[in-house]
JSON list of C-alpha atoms in Angstrom, two decimals:
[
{"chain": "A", "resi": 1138, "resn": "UNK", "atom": "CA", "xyz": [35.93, 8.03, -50.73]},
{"chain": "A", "resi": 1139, "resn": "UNK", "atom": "CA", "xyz": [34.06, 10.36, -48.21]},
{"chain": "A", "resi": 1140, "resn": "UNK", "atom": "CA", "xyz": [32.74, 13.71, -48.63]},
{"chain": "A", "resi": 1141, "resn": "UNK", "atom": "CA", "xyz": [30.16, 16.16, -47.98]},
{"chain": "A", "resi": 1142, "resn": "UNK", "atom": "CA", "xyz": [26.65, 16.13, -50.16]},
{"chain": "A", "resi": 1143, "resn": "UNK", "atom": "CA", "xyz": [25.61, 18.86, -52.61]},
{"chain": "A", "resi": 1144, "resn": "UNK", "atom": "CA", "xyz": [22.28, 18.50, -53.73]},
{"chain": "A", "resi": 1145, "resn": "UNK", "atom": "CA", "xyz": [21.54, 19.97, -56.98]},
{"chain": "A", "resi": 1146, "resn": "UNK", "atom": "CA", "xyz": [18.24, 20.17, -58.50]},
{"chain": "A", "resi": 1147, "resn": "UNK", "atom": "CA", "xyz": [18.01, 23.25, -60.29]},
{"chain": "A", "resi": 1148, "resn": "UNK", "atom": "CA", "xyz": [20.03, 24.96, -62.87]},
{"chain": "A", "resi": 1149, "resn": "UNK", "atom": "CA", "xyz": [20.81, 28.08, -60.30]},
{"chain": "A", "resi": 1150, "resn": "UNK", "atom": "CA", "xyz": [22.30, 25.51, -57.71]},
{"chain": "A", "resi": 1151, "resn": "UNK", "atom": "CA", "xyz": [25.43, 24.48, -60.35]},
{"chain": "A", "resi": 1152, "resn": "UNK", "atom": "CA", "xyz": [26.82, 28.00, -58.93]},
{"chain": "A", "resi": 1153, "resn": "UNK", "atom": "CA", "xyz": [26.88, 26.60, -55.21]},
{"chain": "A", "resi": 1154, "resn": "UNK", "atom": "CA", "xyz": [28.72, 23.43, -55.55]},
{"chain": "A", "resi": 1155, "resn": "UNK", "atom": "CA", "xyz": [31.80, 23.49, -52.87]},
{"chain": "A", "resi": 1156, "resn": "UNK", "atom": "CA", "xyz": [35.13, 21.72, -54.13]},
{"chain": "A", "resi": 1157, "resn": "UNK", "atom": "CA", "xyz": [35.56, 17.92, -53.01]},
{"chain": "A", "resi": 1158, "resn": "UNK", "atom": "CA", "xyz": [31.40, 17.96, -52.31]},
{"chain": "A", "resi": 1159, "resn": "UNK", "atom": "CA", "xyz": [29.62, 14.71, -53.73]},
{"chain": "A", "resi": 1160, "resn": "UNK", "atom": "CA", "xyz": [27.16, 15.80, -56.28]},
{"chain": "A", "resi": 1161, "resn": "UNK", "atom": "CA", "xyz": [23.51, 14.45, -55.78]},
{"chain": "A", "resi": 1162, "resn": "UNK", "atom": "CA", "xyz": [21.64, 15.21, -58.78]},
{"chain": "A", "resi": 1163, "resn": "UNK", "atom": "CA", "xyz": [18.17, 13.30, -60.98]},
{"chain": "A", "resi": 1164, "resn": "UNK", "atom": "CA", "xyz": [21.15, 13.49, -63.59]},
{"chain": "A", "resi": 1165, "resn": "UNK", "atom": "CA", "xyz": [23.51, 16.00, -65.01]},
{"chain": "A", "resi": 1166, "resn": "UNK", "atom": "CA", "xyz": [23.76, 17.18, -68.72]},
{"chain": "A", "resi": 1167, "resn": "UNK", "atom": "CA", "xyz": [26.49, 19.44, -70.79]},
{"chain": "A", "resi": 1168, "resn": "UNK", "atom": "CA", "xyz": [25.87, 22.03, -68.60]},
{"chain": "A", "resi": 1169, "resn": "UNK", "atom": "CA", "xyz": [26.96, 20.11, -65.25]},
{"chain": "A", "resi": 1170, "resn": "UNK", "atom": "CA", "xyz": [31.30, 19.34, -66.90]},
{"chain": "A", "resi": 1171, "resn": "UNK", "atom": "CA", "xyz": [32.87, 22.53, -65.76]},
{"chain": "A", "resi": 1172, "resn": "UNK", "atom": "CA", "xyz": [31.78, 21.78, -62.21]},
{"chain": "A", "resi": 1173, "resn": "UNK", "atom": "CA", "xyz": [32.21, 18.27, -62.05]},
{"chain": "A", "resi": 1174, "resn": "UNK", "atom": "CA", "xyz": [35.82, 19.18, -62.18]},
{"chain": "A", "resi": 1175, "resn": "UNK", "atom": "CA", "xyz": [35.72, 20.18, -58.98]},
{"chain": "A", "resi": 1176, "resn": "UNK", "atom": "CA", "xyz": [33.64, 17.13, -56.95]},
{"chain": "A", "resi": 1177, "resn": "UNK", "atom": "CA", "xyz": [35.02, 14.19, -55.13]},
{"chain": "A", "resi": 1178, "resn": "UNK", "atom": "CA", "xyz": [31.99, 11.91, -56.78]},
{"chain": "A", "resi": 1179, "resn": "UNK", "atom": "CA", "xyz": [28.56, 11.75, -58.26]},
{"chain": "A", "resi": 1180, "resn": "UNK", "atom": "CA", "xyz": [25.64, 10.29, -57.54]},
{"chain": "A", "resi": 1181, "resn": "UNK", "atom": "CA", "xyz": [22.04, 10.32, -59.75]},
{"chain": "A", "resi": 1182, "resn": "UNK", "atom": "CA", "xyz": [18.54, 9.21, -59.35]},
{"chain": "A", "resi": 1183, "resn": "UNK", "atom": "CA", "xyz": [18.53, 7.83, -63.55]},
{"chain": "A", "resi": 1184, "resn": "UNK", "atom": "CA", "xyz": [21.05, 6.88, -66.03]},
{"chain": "A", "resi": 1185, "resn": "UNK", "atom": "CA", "xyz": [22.93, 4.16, -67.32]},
{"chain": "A", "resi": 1186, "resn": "UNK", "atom": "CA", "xyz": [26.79, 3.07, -69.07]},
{"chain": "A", "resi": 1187, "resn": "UNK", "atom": "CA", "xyz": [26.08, 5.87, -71.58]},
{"chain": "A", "resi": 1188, "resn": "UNK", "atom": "CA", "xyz": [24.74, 8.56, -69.57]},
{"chain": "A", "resi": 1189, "resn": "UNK", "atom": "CA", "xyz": [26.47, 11.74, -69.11]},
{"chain": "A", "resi": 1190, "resn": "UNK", "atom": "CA", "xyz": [27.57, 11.65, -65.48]},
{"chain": "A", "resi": 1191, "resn": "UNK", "atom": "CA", "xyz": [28.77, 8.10, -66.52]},
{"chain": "A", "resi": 1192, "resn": "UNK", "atom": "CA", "xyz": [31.14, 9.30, -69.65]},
{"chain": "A", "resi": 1193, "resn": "UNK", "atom": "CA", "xyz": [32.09, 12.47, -67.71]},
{"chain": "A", "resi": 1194, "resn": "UNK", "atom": "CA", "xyz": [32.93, 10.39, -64.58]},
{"chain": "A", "resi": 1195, "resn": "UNK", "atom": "CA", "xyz": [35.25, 8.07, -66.15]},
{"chain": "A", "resi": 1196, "resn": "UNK", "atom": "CA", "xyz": [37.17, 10.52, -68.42]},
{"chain": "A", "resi": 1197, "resn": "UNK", "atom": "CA", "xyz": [37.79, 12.84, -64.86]},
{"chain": "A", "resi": 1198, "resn": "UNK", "atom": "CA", "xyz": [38.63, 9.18, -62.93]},
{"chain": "A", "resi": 1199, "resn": "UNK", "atom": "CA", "xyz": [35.69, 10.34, -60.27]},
{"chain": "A", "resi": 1200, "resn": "UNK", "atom": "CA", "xyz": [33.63, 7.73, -58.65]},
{"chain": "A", "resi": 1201, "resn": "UNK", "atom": "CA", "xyz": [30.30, 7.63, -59.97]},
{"chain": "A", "resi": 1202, "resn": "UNK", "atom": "CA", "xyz": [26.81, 5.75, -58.87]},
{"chain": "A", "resi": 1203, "resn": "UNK", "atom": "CA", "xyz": [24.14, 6.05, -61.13]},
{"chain": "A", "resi": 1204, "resn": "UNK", "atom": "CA", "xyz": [20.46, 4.95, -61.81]},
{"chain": "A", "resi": 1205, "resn": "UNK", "atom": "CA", "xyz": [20.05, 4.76, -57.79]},
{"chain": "A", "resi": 1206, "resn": "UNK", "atom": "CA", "xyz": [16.18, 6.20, -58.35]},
{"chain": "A", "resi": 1207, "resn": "UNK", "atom": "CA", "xyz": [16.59, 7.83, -54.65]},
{"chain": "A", "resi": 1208, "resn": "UNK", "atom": "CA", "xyz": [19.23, 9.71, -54.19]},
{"chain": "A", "resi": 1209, "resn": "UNK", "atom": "CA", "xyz": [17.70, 13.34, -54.73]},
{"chain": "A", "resi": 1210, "resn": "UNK", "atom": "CA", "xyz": [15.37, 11.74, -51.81]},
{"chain": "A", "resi": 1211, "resn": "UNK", "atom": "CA", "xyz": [17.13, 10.35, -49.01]},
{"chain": "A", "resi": 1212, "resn": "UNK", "atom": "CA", "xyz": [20.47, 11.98, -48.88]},
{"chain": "A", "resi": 1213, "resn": "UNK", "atom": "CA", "xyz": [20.28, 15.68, -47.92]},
{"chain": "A", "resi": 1214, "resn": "UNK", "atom": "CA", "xyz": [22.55, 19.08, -47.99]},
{"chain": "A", "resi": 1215, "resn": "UNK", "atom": "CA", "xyz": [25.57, 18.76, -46.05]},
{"chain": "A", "resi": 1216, "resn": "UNK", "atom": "CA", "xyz": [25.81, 14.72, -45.07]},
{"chain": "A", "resi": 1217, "resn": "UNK", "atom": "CA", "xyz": [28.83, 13.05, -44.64]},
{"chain": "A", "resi": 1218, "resn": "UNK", "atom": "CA", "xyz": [28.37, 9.90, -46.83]},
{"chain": "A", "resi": 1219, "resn": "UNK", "atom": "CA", "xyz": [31.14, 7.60, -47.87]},
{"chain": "A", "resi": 1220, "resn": "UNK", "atom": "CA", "xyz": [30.79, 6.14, -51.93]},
{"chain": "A", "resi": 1221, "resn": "UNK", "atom": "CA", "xyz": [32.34, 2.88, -52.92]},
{"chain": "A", "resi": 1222, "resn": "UNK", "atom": "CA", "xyz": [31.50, 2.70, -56.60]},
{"chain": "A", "resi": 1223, "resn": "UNK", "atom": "CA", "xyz": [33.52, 0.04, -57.04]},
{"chain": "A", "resi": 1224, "resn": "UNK", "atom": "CA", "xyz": [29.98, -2.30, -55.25]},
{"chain": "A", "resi": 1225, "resn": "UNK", "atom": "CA", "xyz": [27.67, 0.80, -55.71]},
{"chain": "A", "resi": 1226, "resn": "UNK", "atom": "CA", "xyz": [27.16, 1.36, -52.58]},
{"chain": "A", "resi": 1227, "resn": "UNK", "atom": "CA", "xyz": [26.68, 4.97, -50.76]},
{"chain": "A", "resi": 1228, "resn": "UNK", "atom": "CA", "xyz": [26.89, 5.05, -46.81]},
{"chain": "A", "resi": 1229, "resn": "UNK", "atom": "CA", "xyz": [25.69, 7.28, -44.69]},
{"chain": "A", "resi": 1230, "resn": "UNK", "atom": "CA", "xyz": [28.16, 8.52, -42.26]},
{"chain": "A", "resi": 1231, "resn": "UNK", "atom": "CA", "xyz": [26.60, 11.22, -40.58]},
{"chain": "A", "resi": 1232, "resn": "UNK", "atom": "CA", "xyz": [23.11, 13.36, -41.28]},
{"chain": "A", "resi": 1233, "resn": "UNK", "atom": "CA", "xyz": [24.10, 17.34, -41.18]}
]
């Protein structure tokens, strides 16, 4: 699966996440399901099986890649990245 990176660090930026973007986030809580909807993936610097973006993931059928520690940190706004969460593995297809 390919798709464009949204970074979202802050509460304010759940507002600005674009439709089919791959979520970057530390993690995501309660607040984060109505716009998960909307993304192609997710991606997070902590959790684990039982983490939200984990349970959320797999009831919506999105791929997800947790507990990476540096996501937040080396992928950026507006990369194309390709995520095979089948091997956990994010790509990085082209920096914006």
């Amino acid at each position: 699966m390919t798709g464009i990176v949204k970074v979202v660090l802050l509460k304010k930026d759940l507002q600005n996440i674009p439709v089919n973007s791959v979520l970057v986030a530390p993690q995501t809580t309660p607040e984060f399901t109505p716009r998960l909807k909307n993304v192609s993936a997710i991606i997070t610097d902590e959790g684990g099986v039982l983490c939200h973006a984990a349970i959320i993931s797999r009831e919506l059928h999105k791929p997800c890649i947790i507990g990476t520690k540096v996501a937040t940190q080396v992928l950026k706004d507006g990369d194309l990245v390709e995520v095979d969460a089948n091997v956990g593995v994010v790509k990085i297809l082209k920096r914006s």
